[in-house]
Amino acid sequence: MYIQWIYSGRIFSCQPADDEGPGIGTEFDLLVDGFIFGEKVQNGDFRDAVIDALTKSFAVPDKKGKRWCPAAPWVDKAYAGTPEGSQLRKLLVAMYVNHGTRTWLHGTRNVDFLAYLATRLLDDRKALPRQNTTKLDPDPCWYHCHGDGEPCHRVKLLGSPA
């Protein structure tokens, strides 16, 4: 990939449309490896080209119309092969913040990634205007220990849910 990029100035990348679901395939693994190699040889232009290939691949849906997700092994590999503040790390966190779902976190155990993700989510939440800063959830029972169908302590003590 690096030699091809040196001669052409491009990374030839195409997300494989497979039937196994978004995020499955070797291309993304190769792109992460390419970025890590760019770190080792200190070639910022190559790293930028890899970032462009990753973002373009992310925008291409699979056969089912879903985008690939940066799975845990790629996140782990990216964090193991890049220094703190790496653009690849920032890109992966941005993908999770802006497009991720809870299923993307399955298998993710990288503490540095999860801490950075939590920080970004909290920072982004602070930037959003809030209608009512004292109310967390419309139904406070969501935070209670009683199970579904069991009466709330407010009903037991007060006779009403208010």
CSV table of C-alpha atoms in Angstrom, one decimal:
chain,number,residue,atom,x,y,z
A,1,MET,CA,0.0,0.0,0.0
A,2,TYR,CA,2.8,2.4,0.9
A,3,ILE,CA,4.8,1.8,-2.3
A,4,GLN,CA,1.6,2.1,-4.3
A,5,TRP,CA,0.9,5.4,-2.6
A,6,ILE,CA,4.5,6.7,-3.2
A,7,TYR,CA,4.2,6.1,-6.9
A,8,SER,CA,0.6,7.1,-7.5
A,9,GLY,CA,-0.1,9.5,-4.6
A,10,ARG,CA,-3.3,7.5,-3.9
A,11,ILE,CA,-4.6,4.7,-1.8
A,12,PHE,CA,-6.8,2.4,-3.8
A,13,SER,CA,-9.5,1.4,-1.4
A,14,CYS,CA,-12.9,-0.1,-1.8
A,15,GLN,CA,-15.0,-1.4,1.0
A,16,PRO,CA,-15.9,-5.0,0.3
A,17,ALA,CA,-19.6,-5.6,0.1
A,18,ASP,CA,-19.9,-8.9,1.8
A,19,ASP,CA,-22.9,-10.7,3.4
A,20,GLU,CA,-21.3,-11.0,6.8
A,21,GLY,CA,-22.3,-7.5,7.9
A,22,PRO,CA,-20.7,-4.1,8.2
A,23,GLY,CA,-17.2,-3.9,9.4
A,24,ILE,CA,-16.3,-7.4,8.3
A,25,GLY,CA,-13.3,-7.6,5.9
A,26,THR,CA,-9.6,-7.2,5.7
A,27,GLU,CA,-9.5,-3.8,4.0
A,28,PHE,CA,-10.0,-1.9,7.2
A,29,ASP,CA,-7.5,-4.0,9.0
A,30,LEU,CA,-5.0,-3.1,6.2
A,31,LEU,CA,-5.8,0.6,6.4
A,32,VAL,CA,-5.2,0.6,10.2
A,33,ASP,CA,-1.9,-1.3,9.6
A,34,GLY,CA,-1.1,1.3,6.9
A,35,PHE,CA,-1.6,4.2,9.3
A,36,ILE,CA,0.5,2.5,12.0
A,37,PHE,CA,3.2,2.0,9.3
A,38,GLY,CA,2.9,5.7,8.5
A,39,GLU,CA,3.5,6.5,12.2
A,40,LYS,CA,6.7,4.3,12.2
A,41,VAL,CA,8.2,5.9,9.0
A,42,GLN,CA,6.9,9.4,10.1
A,43,ASN,CA,5.1,10.1,6.9
A,44,GLY,CA,2.3,12.5,7.7
A,45,ASP,CA,1.1,12.7,4.1
A,46,PHE,CA,0.7,9.0,3.9
A,47,ARG,CA,-1.1,8.9,7.2
A,48,ASP,CA,-3.5,11.6,5.9
A,49,ALA,CA,-4.1,9.6,2.8
A,50,VAL,CA,-5.0,6.6,5.0
A,51,ILE,CA,-7.4,8.7,7.1
A,52,ASP,CA,-9.1,9.8,3.8
A,53,ALA,CA,-9.4,6.2,2.7
A,54,LEU,CA,-10.9,5.2,6.1
A,55,THR,CA,-13.4,8.1,6.1
A,56,LYS,CA,-14.5,7.3,2.5
A,57,SER,CA,-14.8,3.6,3.3
A,58,PHE,CA,-16.9,4.5,6.3
A,59,ALA,CA,-19.3,6.5,4.1
A,60,VAL,CA,-19.9,3.5,1.8
A,61,PRO,CA,-22.8,1.3,2.9
A,62,ASP,CA,-22.7,-2.5,2.6
A,63,LYS,CA,-25.3,-4.5,0.7
A,64,LYS,CA,-27.8,-4.1,3.5
A,65,GLY,CA,-27.3,-0.3,3.6
A,66,LYS,CA,-25.3,-0.3,6.8
A,67,ARG,CA,-22.0,1.4,7.4
A,68,TRP,CA,-19.1,-0.6,8.8
A,69,CYS,CA,-18.2,-0.1,12.4
A,70,PRO,CA,-14.7,0.2,13.7
A,71,ALA,CA,-14.7,-3.1,15.6
A,72,ALA,CA,-12.9,-3.7,18.8
A,73,PRO,CA,-9.8,-5.5,17.2
A,74,TRP,CA,-9.2,-2.4,15.0
A,75,VAL,CA,-9.6,0.0,17.9
A,76,ASP,CA,-7.2,-2.1,20.0
A,77,LYS,CA,-4.7,-2.3,17.1
A,78,ALA,CA,-4.9,1.4,16.5
A,79,TYR,CA,-4.4,2.3,20.2
A,80,ALA,CA,-1.5,-0.2,20.5
A,81,GLY,CA,0.3,1.2,17.4
A,82,THR,CA,-0.2,4.9,17.8
A,83,PRO,CA,0.8,7.5,20.3
A,84,GLU,CA,-1.7,9.5,22.4
A,85,GLY,CA,-3.3,12.3,20.4
A,86,SER,CA,-3.0,10.3,17.1
A,87,GLN,CA,-5.3,11.4,14.3
A,88,LEU,CA,-6.4,7.8,13.9
A,89,ARG,CA,-7.5,7.6,17.5
A,90,LYS,CA,-9.4,10.9,17.1
A,91,LEU,CA,-11.1,9.5,14.0
A,92,LEU,CA,-12.2,6.3,15.6
A,93,VAL,CA,-13.6,8.2,18.6
A,94,ALA,CA,-15.4,10.6,16.3
A,95,MET,CA,-16.9,7.7,14.4
A,96,TYR,CA,-18.3,6.3,17.6
A,97,VAL,CA,-19.5,9.7,18.9
A,98,ASN,CA,-21.3,10.7,15.7
A,99,HIS,CA,-22.5,7.4,14.3
A,100,GLY,CA,-22.0,4.6,16.9
A,101,THR,CA,-24.5,2.5,18.6
A,102,ARG,CA,-24.2,0.4,21.8
A,103,THR,CA,-23.6,-2.7,19.7
A,104,TRP,CA,-20.3,-1.1,18.5
A,105,LEU,CA,-19.0,-1.4,22.0
A,106,HIS,CA,-19.3,-5.2,22.2
A,107,GLY,CA,-15.9,-6.6,22.8
A,108,THR,CA,-14.2,-3.2,23.3
A,109,ARG,CA,-12.0,-3.3,26.4
A,110,ASN,CA,-9.4,-0.7,25.6
A,111,VAL,CA,-9.5,1.6,28.6
A,112,ASP,CA,-7.8,4.5,26.9
A,113,PHE,CA,-10.3,4.4,24.0
A,114,LEU,CA,-13.3,4.1,26.3
A,115,ALA,CA,-12.0,7.0,28.5
A,116,TYR,CA,-11.5,9.3,25.5
A,117,LEU,CA,-14.9,8.2,24.1
A,118,ALA,CA,-16.6,9.1,27.4
A,119,THR,CA,-14.8,12.4,27.6
A,120,ARG,CA,-15.9,13.3,24.1
A,121,LEU,CA,-19.5,12.3,24.7
A,122,LEU,CA,-19.6,14.4,27.9
A,123,ASP,CA,-17.9,17.4,26.3
A,124,ASP,CA,-20.3,17.2,23.3
A,125,ARG,CA,-23.3,16.9,25.7
A,126,LYS,CA,-22.2,20.1,27.5
A,127,ALA,CA,-22.2,22.0,24.2
A,128,LEU,CA,-25.8,21.1,23.5
A,129,PRO,CA,-28.5,23.5,24.8
A,130,ARG,CA,-30.7,21.9,27.4
A,131,GLN,CA,-34.3,22.6,28.1
A,132,ASN,CA,-34.3,21.5,31.8
A,133,THR,CA,-31.0,20.8,33.5
A,134,THR,CA,-32.6,19.3,36.7
A,135,LYS,CA,-34.7,16.6,35.0
A,136,LEU,CA,-32.8,13.5,33.9
A,137,ASP,CA,-35.4,11.1,32.6
A,138,PRO,CA,-39.1,11.7,32.2
A,139,ASP,CA,-39.8,8.6,34.4
A,140,PRO,CA,-37.7,8.6,37.5
A,141,CYS,CA,-38.6,4.9,38.0
A,142,TRP,CA,-36.1,4.2,35.3
A,143,TYR,CA,-33.4,4.8,37.9
A,144,HIS,CA,-35.2,2.7,40.7
A,145,CYS,CA,-34.5,-0.8,41.8
A,146,HIS,CA,-38.0,-2.1,41.7
A,147,GLY,CA,-38.8,-4.3,38.8
A,148,ASP,CA,-41.4,-3.8,36.1
A,149,GLY,CA,-44.9,-4.3,37.4
A,150,GLU,CA,-43.8,-3.8,41.0
A,151,PRO,CA,-45.2,-0.7,42.7
A,152,CYS,CA,-42.9,2.2,43.2
A,153,HIS,CA,-42.0,3.3,46.7
A,154,ARG,CA,-43.9,6.5,46.1
A,155,VAL,CA,-47.1,4.5,45.5
A,156,LYS,CA,-46.4,2.3,48.6
A,157,LEU,CA,-45.8,5.3,50.8
A,158,LEU,CA,-48.0,8.0,49.4
A,159,GLY,CA,-50.6,6.1,47.5
A,160,SER,CA,-49.8,8.0,44.3
A,161,PRO,CA,-46.9,8.0,41.8
A,162,ALA,CA,-46.3,11.8,42.1
